[in-house]
Coordinates of C-alpha atoms in Angstrom, one line a residue:
Chain A
M1 CA 76.2 23.9 11.4
I2 CA 75.2 21.1 9.0
Y3 CA 71.7 20.1 9.9
A4 CA 71.4 16.4 9.0
D5 CA 68.4 15.5 11.0
N6 CA 65.6 16.4 8.5
A7 CA 63.8 13.1 9.3
A8 CA 63.3 14.5 12.8
T9 CA 62.0 17.9 11.6
T10 CA 62.7 20.5 9.0
K11 CA 63.4 24.2 8.7
M12 CA 60.2 26.0 7.8
S13 CA 60.0 27.4 4.3
Q14 CA 59.9 31.2 4.0
A15 CA 56.7 31.1 2.0
A16 CA 55.1 29.0 4.8
I17 CA 56.3 31.4 7.5
D18 CA 55.0 34.4 5.5
K19 CA 51.6 32.7 5.1
M20 CA 51.4 31.8 8.8
V21 CA 52.4 35.3 10.0
S22 CA 50.0 37.0 7.6
L23 CA 47.1 34.9 8.8
M24 CA 48.0 35.3 12.5
K25 CA 48.1 39.1 12.0
D26 CA 45.3 39.8 9.6
T27 CA 42.9 36.8 9.5
Y28 CA 42.5 35.7 13.1
G29 CA 38.7 35.2 12.9
N30 CA 37.1 32.0 13.9
P31 CA 36.2 30.0 10.8
S32 CA 33.0 28.8 12.4
S33 CA 31.7 32.5 12.7
L34 CA 29.2 33.7 10.2
Y35 CA 30.5 37.2 9.8
R36 CA 32.8 38.0 6.8
F37 CA 35.9 38.3 9.0
G38 CA 35.4 34.7 10.2
Q39 CA 34.4 33.5 6.8
K40 CA 37.7 34.8 5.4
A41 CA 39.5 32.4 7.7
K42 CA 37.1 29.7 6.6
E43 CA 38.1 30.4 3.0
E44 CA 41.8 30.0 3.8
L45 CA 41.0 26.7 5.5
E46 CA 39.1 25.3 2.6
L47 CA 41.7 26.6 0.2
A48 CA 44.4 24.7 2.2
R49 CA 42.2 21.6 2.0
E50 CA 41.9 21.8 -1.8
T51 CA 45.7 22.3 -2.1
V52 CA 46.4 19.3 0.1
A53 CA 43.9 17.1 -1.7
S54 CA 45.2 18.0 -5.1
V55 CA 48.8 17.1 -4.2
I56 CA 47.8 13.5 -3.3
G57 CA 45.1 13.0 -5.9
A58 CA 42.2 13.1 -3.4
E59 CA 39.0 15.2 -3.0
P60 CA 39.0 18.1 -0.5
R61 CA 36.3 16.4 1.6
E62 CA 38.5 13.4 2.1
I63 CA 41.1 15.6 4.0
L64 CA 40.9 15.9 7.8
F65 CA 43.3 18.3 9.4
T66 CA 45.0 17.0 12.6
S67 CA 47.8 18.1 15.0
G68 CA 50.3 15.9 13.2
G69 CA 51.2 12.4 12.0
S70 CA 50.7 10.7 15.4
E71 CA 47.1 11.9 15.7
A72 CA 46.3 11.0 12.1
D73 CA 47.7 7.5 12.7
N74 CA 45.7 7.1 15.9
Q75 CA 42.5 8.2 14.3
A76 CA 42.9 6.1 11.2
I77 CA 43.6 2.9 13.1
R78 CA 41.0 3.5 15.8
S79 CA 38.4 4.2 13.1
A80 CA 39.2 1.1 11.1
A81 CA 39.2 -1.0 14.3
I82 CA 35.7 0.2 15.2
L83 CA 34.4 -0.3 11.7
G84 CA 35.9 -3.8 11.6
K85 CA 34.5 -4.7 15.0
A86 CA 31.0 -3.7 13.9
K87 CA 31.4 -6.4 11.2
G88 CA 32.9 -8.9 13.6
K89 CA 36.4 -8.4 12.2
T90 CA 39.1 -8.1 14.8
H91 CA 42.4 -8.7 13.1
I92 CA 45.0 -6.1 12.0
V93 CA 48.1 -6.6 9.9
S94 CA 51.1 -4.3 10.2
T95 CA 54.9 -4.5 10.4
K96 CA 57.5 -4.8 13.1
F97 CA 59.2 -1.5 12.2
E98 CA 56.2 1.0 12.2
H99 CA 56.4 4.3 14.1
H100 CA 55.3 4.1 17.7
A101 CA 52.2 6.1 16.9
V102 CA 51.1 2.9 15.1
L103 CA 52.7 0.2 17.2
H104 CA 51.5 1.6 20.5
T105 CA 47.9 2.0 19.2
L106 CA 48.0 -1.6 18.0
D107 CA 49.3 -2.6 21.5
K108 CA 46.3 -1.0 23.0
L109 CA 43.9 -2.7 20.5
E110 CA 45.5 -6.0 21.3
K111 CA 44.7 -5.5 25.0
E112 CA 41.1 -4.7 23.9
G113 CA 40.8 -8.1 22.2
F114 CA 42.2 -7.5 18.6
E115 CA 44.6 -9.9 17.1
I116 CA 47.7 -8.2 15.6
T117 CA 50.0 -9.6 13.1
L118 CA 53.3 -7.8 12.7
L119 CA 55.1 -8.8 9.5
D120 CA 58.9 -9.2 9.1
V121 CA 60.7 -6.5 7.2
H122 CA 63.7 -8.7 6.3
E123 CA 67.3 -7.6 6.2
D124 CA 66.7 -5.0 3.5
G125 CA 63.9 -3.3 5.4
L126 CA 61.3 -4.1 2.8
V127 CA 57.8 -5.7 3.3
R128 CA 57.0 -8.5 0.9
P129 CA 53.6 -8.1 -0.7
E130 CA 53.1 -11.8 -0.9
E131 CA 53.5 -12.0 2.9
V132 CA 50.8 -9.3 3.3
A133 CA 48.5 -11.4 1.1
A134 CA 49.2 -14.5 3.2
A135 CA 48.6 -12.7 6.5
I136 CA 45.1 -11.4 5.5
T137 CA 42.3 -13.6 6.7
D138 CA 38.5 -13.3 6.6
N139 CA 38.8 -11.7 10.1
T140 CA 41.2 -8.9 8.9
A141 CA 39.8 -5.4 9.4
L142 CA 42.8 -3.3 8.4
V143 CA 46.3 -3.4 6.9
T144 CA 48.5 -0.6 8.1
I145 CA 52.0 -0.3 6.6
M146 CA 54.3 2.8 6.5
Y147 CA 55.2 4.3 3.2
A148 CA 58.8 4.9 4.1
N149 CA 60.6 4.0 7.3
N150 CA 61.6 6.9 9.5
E151 CA 64.9 5.5 10.6
I152 CA 66.3 3.6 7.6
G153 CA 64.3 5.3 4.9
T154 CA 63.3 2.1 3.0
I155 CA 60.3 2.7 0.6
Q156 CA 57.7 0.0 0.7
P157 CA 55.8 -1.4 -2.3
I158 CA 52.7 0.6 -1.3
A159 CA 50.7 0.4 -4.6
E160 CA 51.1 -3.4 -4.8
I161 CA 50.2 -3.8 -1.1
G162 CA 47.1 -1.6 -1.7
R163 CA 46.1 -3.6 -4.7
I164 CA 46.2 -6.8 -2.6
C165 CA 44.2 -5.3 0.2
H166 CA 41.5 -4.1 -2.3
E167 CA 41.3 -7.5 -4.0
K168 CA 40.7 -9.0 -0.6
G169 CA 38.3 -6.2 0.5
V170 CA 40.4 -5.0 3.4
L171 CA 41.0 -1.4 4.3
F172 CA 44.6 -0.1 3.8
H173 CA 46.2 2.7 5.8
T174 CA 49.7 4.0 5.3
D175 CA 51.8 6.3 7.5
A176 CA 53.3 8.5 4.8
V177 CA 54.9 11.0 7.3
Q178 CA 58.4 10.4 5.9
A179 CA 57.5 9.7 2.3
I180 CA 55.3 12.6 1.3
T181 CA 57.1 15.3 -0.9
H182 CA 60.0 12.8 -1.3
V183 CA 58.1 10.2 -3.3
P184 CA 55.2 10.8 -5.7
I185 CA 52.0 9.9 -4.0
N186 CA 48.6 9.4 -5.6
V187 CA 46.0 7.8 -3.3
V188 CA 43.8 6.5 -6.2
E189 CA 46.6 5.1 -8.4
Q190 CA 48.3 3.6 -5.3
N191 CA 45.2 2.0 -3.8
I192 CA 45.4 3.9 -0.5
D193 CA 42.3 4.2 1.7
M194 CA 43.8 6.2 4.5
L195 CA 47.1 8.2 4.7
S196 CA 48.8 10.1 7.5
A197 CA 51.1 13.1 7.0
S198 CA 52.8 15.7 9.2
G199 CA 53.5 19.3 8.3
H200 CA 56.8 19.8 10.0
K201 CA 58.5 17.0 8.0
F202 CA 58.2 19.0 4.8
H203 CA 59.1 22.5 5.9
G204 CA 55.7 23.3 7.3
P205 CA 54.9 24.2 11.0
K206 CA 55.0 21.8 13.9
G207 CA 51.6 20.9 15.3
T208 CA 50.0 20.4 11.9
G209 CA 49.2 17.4 9.8
F210 CA 46.4 15.6 8.0
L211 CA 44.6 12.4 7.6
Y212 CA 43.3 11.4 4.2
A213 CA 40.3 9.0 4.4
K214 CA 38.6 7.8 1.3
K215 CA 35.0 8.9 0.8
G216 CA 32.7 6.4 2.5
I217 CA 35.1 5.5 5.3
K218 CA 33.4 6.6 8.5
L219 CA 35.9 8.1 10.9
S220 CA 35.6 8.0 14.6
N221 CA 36.5 11.0 16.8
L222 CA 39.5 11.1 19.1
I223 CA 38.3 14.6 20.2
E224 CA 34.6 15.2 20.9
G225 CA 33.1 18.7 20.9
G226 CA 32.1 21.1 18.2
A227 CA 31.3 20.3 14.6
Q228 CA 34.6 21.3 13.0
E229 CA 36.2 19.1 10.4
R230 CA 32.8 17.6 9.4
G231 CA 32.3 16.7 13.0
K232 CA 35.3 14.4 13.1
R233 CA 37.7 16.5 15.0
A234 CA 36.4 19.1 17.5
G235 CA 38.2 22.3 18.4
T236 CA 38.8 25.6 16.6
E237 CA 41.0 24.9 13.6
N238 CA 44.6 26.0 13.6
V239 CA 44.1 28.1 10.5
P240 CA 47.5 29.8 10.2
G241 CA 49.3 26.5 10.7
I242 CA 47.0 24.6 8.3
A243 CA 47.4 27.2 5.6
A244 CA 51.2 27.3 6.1
M245 CA 51.3 23.5 5.9
A246 CA 49.5 23.6 2.6
V247 CA 51.9 26.2 1.2
A248 CA 54.9 24.1 2.2
L249 CA 53.4 20.9 0.9
K250 CA 52.6 22.5 -2.5
E251 CA 56.1 24.1 -2.7
A252 CA 57.9 20.8 -1.9
S253 CA 55.7 18.7 -4.1
D254 CA 56.2 20.9 -7.1
K255 CA 59.9 20.4 -7.1
L256 CA 59.9 16.8 -6.0
D257 CA 61.6 15.3 -9.0
E258 CA 64.3 17.9 -9.1
T259 CA 65.0 17.6 -5.3
A260 CA 65.0 13.8 -5.5
K261 CA 67.5 13.8 -8.3
Y262 CA 69.8 16.2 -6.4
L263 CA 69.6 14.4 -3.1
I264 CA 70.1 10.9 -4.5
E265 CA 73.4 12.0 -5.9
K266 CA 74.4 13.5 -2.5
R267 CA 73.1 10.5 -0.6
D268 CA 75.1 8.1 -2.7
R269 CA 78.3 10.2 -2.3
L270 CA 77.8 10.0 1.5
I271 CA 77.1 6.2 1.5
E272 CA 80.2 5.5 -0.6
G273 CA 82.3 7.7 1.7
L274 CA 81.1 6.1 4.9
Y275 CA 81.6 2.6 3.4
E276 CA 85.3 3.4 3.5
I277 CA 85.1 2.9 7.3
E278 CA 86.0 -0.7 8.0
H279 CA 83.4 -2.9 9.7
S280 CA 80.5 -0.7 8.9
A281 CA 77.2 -1.4 7.1
L282 CA 74.4 0.5 5.5
N283 CA 71.0 -0.1 7.1
G284 CA 68.2 -0.8 4.7
D285 CA 68.1 -1.4 1.0
R286 CA 70.7 0.5 -1.0
T287 CA 68.4 2.0 -3.6
K288 CA 64.8 1.6 -2.4
R289 CA 65.3 4.3 0.2
L290 CA 64.4 7.9 0.6
P291 CA 66.7 10.3 -1.3
S292 CA 67.6 12.0 1.9
N293 CA 68.3 9.0 4.1
V294 CA 71.6 7.5 5.1
N295 CA 71.8 5.1 8.1
F296 CA 74.9 3.2 9.1
C297 CA 76.1 0.9 11.8
F298 CA 79.7 1.1 12.9
E299 CA 80.9 -1.9 14.9
G300 CA 82.6 -1.3 18.3
I301 CA 81.2 2.1 19.1
E302 CA 78.1 3.5 20.7
G303 CA 75.8 6.0 19.0
E304 CA 75.3 8.7 21.6
S305 CA 79.0 9.4 22.0
L306 CA 79.2 9.6 18.3
L307 CA 76.3 12.1 18.1
L308 CA 77.9 14.3 20.9
L309 CA 81.2 14.4 19.2
L310 CA 79.6 15.1 15.8
D311 CA 77.7 17.9 17.5
E312 CA 81.0 19.3 18.7
K313 CA 82.1 19.3 15.0
G314 CA 78.9 21.2 14.0
I315 CA 76.9 18.2 12.7
A316 CA 73.3 17.6 13.9
A317 CA 72.4 13.9 13.4
S318 CA 70.5 11.1 15.1
S319 CA 71.1 7.5 16.3
G320 CA 69.1 4.4 17.2
S321 CA 71.3 3.7 20.1
A322 CA 69.7 2.6 23.5
C323 CA 71.6 5.5 25.1
T324 CA 69.7 8.0 23.1
S325 CA 66.3 6.5 23.5
G326 CA 65.4 7.2 27.0
S327 CA 64.7 3.4 27.4
L328 CA 67.6 0.9 27.6
D329 CA 66.8 -0.8 24.3
P330 CA 68.2 0.0 20.9
S331 CA 65.9 0.9 18.0
H332 CA 63.2 -1.5 17.3
V333 CA 63.7 -0.8 13.6
L334 CA 67.3 -1.9 13.6
L335 CA 66.4 -5.0 15.6
A336 CA 63.6 -5.7 13.1
I337 CA 66.2 -5.8 10.2
G338 CA 68.2 -8.3 12.2
R339 CA 71.0 -6.1 13.7
V340 CA 72.1 -7.5 17.0
H341 CA 72.2 -5.3 20.1
D342 CA 75.9 -4.5 20.1
V343 CA 75.8 -3.4 16.4
A344 CA 72.5 -1.5 16.7
H345 CA 74.1 0.6 19.4
G346 CA 76.5 2.0 16.9
S347 CA 74.0 3.4 14.5
L348 CA 74.0 6.8 12.9
R349 CA 71.2 8.4 10.8
L350 CA 72.0 11.4 8.6
S351 CA 68.9 12.8 6.9
L352 CA 69.9 15.4 4.4
G353 CA 68.3 18.7 3.6
E354 CA 67.7 20.0 0.1
D355 CA 70.4 22.7 0.6
V356 CA 73.2 20.2 1.3
T357 CA 76.4 20.6 -0.8
D358 CA 79.2 18.3 -1.9
E359 CA 81.4 20.1 0.6
D360 CA 79.0 19.4 3.4
I361 CA 78.9 15.7 2.4
D362 CA 82.7 15.5 2.3
Y363 CA 83.0 17.2 5.6
M364 CA 80.5 14.8 7.1
I365 CA 82.5 11.8 5.8
S366 CA 85.7 13.0 7.3
A367 CA 84.1 14.0 10.6
V368 CA 82.4 10.6 11.0
K369 CA 85.7 8.8 10.1
E370 CA 87.6 10.7 12.6
V371 CA 85.0 10.3 15.4
V372 CA 84.6 6.5 14.8
T373 CA 88.4 6.0 14.8
Y374 CA 88.7 8.0 18.0
L375 CA 85.9 6.1 19.9
R376 CA 87.2 2.7 18.7
S377 CA 90.7 3.7 20.1
F378 CA 89.4 3.2 23.7
S379 CA 86.5 0.8 23.1
P380 CA 86.9 -2.5 24.9
I381 CA 84.7 -4.2 22.4
W382 CA 86.8 -3.0 19.5
R383 CA 89.9 -4.2 21.3
D384 CA 88.4 -7.7 21.6
L385 CA 87.3 -7.7 18.0
V386 CA 90.8 -6.7 16.7
A387 CA 92.4 -9.2 19.1
G388 CA 90.2 -12.0 17.7
K389 CA 88.5 -12.6 21.1
K390 CA 85.2 -11.7 19.4
Q391 CA 84.0 -12.2 15.9
F392 CA 83.3 -9.2 13.7
I393 CA 79.7 -9.1 12.7
L394 CA 80.0 -6.4 10.0
Chain B
M1 CA 69.6 23.7 28.8
A2 CA 72.1 21.2 27.6
L3 CA 71.7 17.5 28.1
Y4 CA 74.7 17.2 30.3
S5 CA 76.5 19.4 32.8
E6 CA 79.7 21.2 31.8
K7 CA 81.7 18.8 34.0
V8 CA 80.3 15.8 32.2
M9 CA 81.0 17.4 28.8
D10 CA 84.5 18.2 29.9
H11 CA 85.2 14.7 31.0
F12 CA 83.6 13.3 27.9
L13 CA 85.4 15.5 25.5
H14 CA 88.7 15.3 27.3
P15 CA 88.7 12.0 29.1
R16 CA 91.4 11.5 31.7
N17 CA 93.3 8.2 32.1
V18 CA 92.2 6.6 28.8
G19 CA 94.1 3.5 27.8
V20 CA 95.5 0.2 28.9
I21 CA 98.1 -0.9 31.5
E22 CA 99.7 -4.0 30.0
D23 CA 101.2 -5.3 33.3
A24 CA 98.2 -4.3 35.5
D25 CA 97.9 -5.6 39.0
G26 CA 94.1 -5.6 38.8
V27 CA 91.7 -5.6 35.8
G28 CA 87.9 -5.2 36.0
E29 CA 85.4 -5.4 33.3
V30 CA 81.7 -4.9 33.7
G31 CA 78.8 -4.6 31.3
N32 CA 75.2 -3.5 31.5
A33 CA 73.6 -6.5 29.8
K34 CA 70.5 -4.4 28.9
C35 CA 71.8 -1.1 27.6
G36 CA 75.0 -2.7 26.3
D37 CA 77.6 -0.3 27.8
I38 CA 81.0 -1.9 28.7
M39 CA 83.7 -0.5 31.0
K40 CA 87.1 -1.9 31.6
I41 CA 89.5 -0.6 34.4
Y42 CA 93.2 -1.3 34.7
L43 CA 95.0 -0.7 38.0
K44 CA 98.7 -0.4 39.0
I45 CA 99.0 -0.8 42.7
D46 CA 102.2 -0.3 44.8
N47 CA 102.2 -0.9 48.5
E48 CA 98.3 -0.8 48.7
I49 CA 98.3 2.6 46.9
I50 CA 96.8 3.0 43.4
T51 CA 99.7 4.5 41.5
D52 CA 98.1 4.4 38.1
V53 CA 94.7 3.7 36.6
K54 CA 93.5 3.5 33.0
F55 CA 90.1 2.8 31.4
E56 CA 88.4 1.8 28.2
T57 CA 84.7 2.3 27.7
F58 CA 82.1 1.4 25.1
G59 CA 79.1 3.6 25.9
C60 CA 77.4 6.9 25.9
G61 CA 78.7 10.3 26.9
S62 CA 77.9 9.9 30.5
A63 CA 79.5 6.4 30.7
I64 CA 82.7 7.8 29.3
A65 CA 82.6 10.8 31.6
S66 CA 81.8 8.6 34.6
S67 CA 84.8 6.4 33.8
S68 CA 87.0 9.4 33.5
M69 CA 85.9 11.0 36.8
A70 CA 85.9 7.7 38.7
T71 CA 89.5 7.0 37.7
E72 CA 90.5 10.5 38.7
M73 CA 88.9 10.0 42.1
I74 CA 90.9 6.8 43.0
K75 CA 94.2 7.7 41.4
G76 CA 96.9 8.0 44.2
K77 CA 94.4 6.7 46.8
P78 CA 94.8 3.7 49.1
V79 CA 93.0 0.6 48.0
T80 CA 90.8 0.7 51.1
E81 CA 89.7 4.2 50.2
A82 CA 89.0 3.3 46.6
L83 CA 86.8 0.4 47.7
E84 CA 84.5 3.0 49.3
L85 CA 83.9 4.9 46.1
T86 CA 80.2 5.1 45.4
N87 CA 78.3 5.8 42.2
K88 CA 76.6 8.7 44.0
A89 CA 80.0 10.3 44.7
V90 CA 81.0 9.9 41.0
A91 CA 77.7 11.5 39.8
E92 CA 78.0 14.3 42.4
A93 CA 81.6 15.0 41.2
L94 CA 80.2 15.4 37.7
D95 CA 77.7 18.0 38.9
G96 CA 74.9 15.4 38.5
L97 CA 73.7 13.1 35.7
P98 CA 70.2 12.9 34.2
A99 CA 68.1 10.3 36.1
H100 CA 68.0 7.8 33.2
K101 CA 71.9 8.0 33.0
M102 CA 72.6 7.2 36.7
H103 CA 73.2 3.6 35.8
C104 CA 76.4 4.8 34.0
S105 CA 77.9 5.9 37.3
V106 CA 76.9 2.6 38.8
L107 CA 78.9 0.9 36.1
A108 CA 82.0 2.9 37.0
E109 CA 81.7 2.0 40.7
E110 CA 81.3 -1.7 39.8
A111 CA 84.2 -1.7 37.3
I112 CA 86.5 -0.2 39.9
K113 CA 85.3 -2.7 42.6
N114 CA 85.7 -5.5 40.1
A115 CA 89.3 -4.4 39.4
L116 CA 90.2 -4.1 43.1
E117 CA 88.7 -7.5 43.8
D118 CA 90.8 -8.9 41.0
Y119 CA 93.9 -7.3 42.6
Q120 CA 93.0 -8.7 46.0
S121 CA 92.4 -12.2 44.7
K122 CA 95.8 -12.2 43.0
Q123 CA 97.4 -11.1 46.3
K124 CA 96.0 -14.1 48.1
K125 CA 97.6 -16.6 45.8

C-alpha cells in the first residue's frame, strides 16, 4: 500500500514507540506523587516539555500539554476571548479556511456576542497581511490564522502577520498542526503568542498535543480539577504519550531541511504528472505549500468514487468531496479558494510520507490517470462538457 | 468494518448496464442539487417491456452502485412494474446503505421514474 494521507495522520516513529512502551512498562507512576517512582515520571514529563520548548524557541513553562490540536485551538481561542472581554474587546479576526476546531469555536463565540471577521484566502489560498492589518480594530482581542492549511497545504506569511498584530497590540494565535516539523518555526522570531500542535501529525502518538502560550498570557481552563499543567489543565498527565510525542517532534525537526528538500522534489514530480490530466487544476499556490501536499481538482468526476478506486489500487488518499464529508457540502477550504461545487466534488489530496519513492510517485500518477479516465467515461457531466452543452471551468 | 457492503462494492467496482442508448425510448436525468450527484437513465422499451437500460452517473460509490442495482432490477420488467420500484428496495438489494447515503438510492428511484415518465409522455404524442 502507498499511504498518501499523512495530513490525516502519520505512522508512529520507532523511537517514539520505544519511548512510549518503556514508560508504560517501567515508569507508570503518577507524576503528582511525591515518592521517587512518581517523581521519575515527573522528570520524563518535564524533559518532554524542555524538548518541545527548544524545538519552537520557547521556554518550558510556556508549553501546556493537551490531548491534541483541537483542544489546544479551543483553549487558545477561549482564553484570548476571555482576556479580551475583560478589557471590553469582543472582535476576533480569522480566515475562511481554518480547521473546524477554530471555526466552530468562533461560531460559538459569535453566539455569545463576539464579532468575527473571516478573511478571504484568495484563489492561491494565501492570506494577505495587509488585509489582516485592515481588519484589526480597537475592539480586536485576537487574530487566529493557521500556519499551513490542512487540505491544500498553503503556508501563510505568519511572521509578517505576527509583526502586524504586535504593532497593533493584538494577541496572535496560529494553528500549526500541519506546519510543525515541515516548516521551521520559532515563536519569538515569528511573533507568535500562541501556537497549537498535534503529536500524531509528526509520527507521535494520537491523543497528544500541546499549546504554546507566551509568558504572561493567562490561559483559562477547559478542564477543571487538579493542579496539573500549572493548574491550566486538570487530569493526570498522559506521560508515555507526551514523552513519545517529544521524541517524535525532536526526531522530525532535526531532519526538517533534509526531508523538505526530498519531499519538494517528489511533490513537484507528482504535480507535473497529474497536470497531464486534461481539465484538472492544482489547488493552492504552486510553491508556497507544504513539501508533502498535493491537492488537485479533476473536472467531471466525484471524489469519493476516486478514493474507493484508488484504494482498490493500493493507494490511501483523501478528498474534499461532499460525499466523503458526512454532510452534503463540499470542503469549505475549496469553496474558500473559489472552486465551484461541481469542481470541488472532484478533489483529491495526496499527502506524502518521507519514505515515498519516485516509483511510488509514478505509480500514483498512472493510477490517478486511469481512474479519472474511467470515471469520466460514464459521467453525465463529462459527457455534457465534451459535447459543449456545458462550459469547462478548469 | 468496511464503509460499504460487499454487494455495494461489487456493483461499484463492476457496474452493470453502464453507457448510453442513442435511440432511447425514454431518458431521465436527476440531480441532487445539494450534494451534486447526477444520474442519467436510458430506456429501450418494446411492447411495454423494458428490453434494455443503461446509465451514466456522476457521484460517489453508493450512487454508482445504486444506479447499477436499480437498472438490473427493472431490466426485462414491464413498465408498470418498474414504476413501482422504490429506493428502499434498491437499498435492500444492495444489503443496505449507510444512513447518510440513503439519498443515493432515492436518486436512482427518481431517475428511473423520470425516464419512464419521459417514455409515457412520448407515447401520448
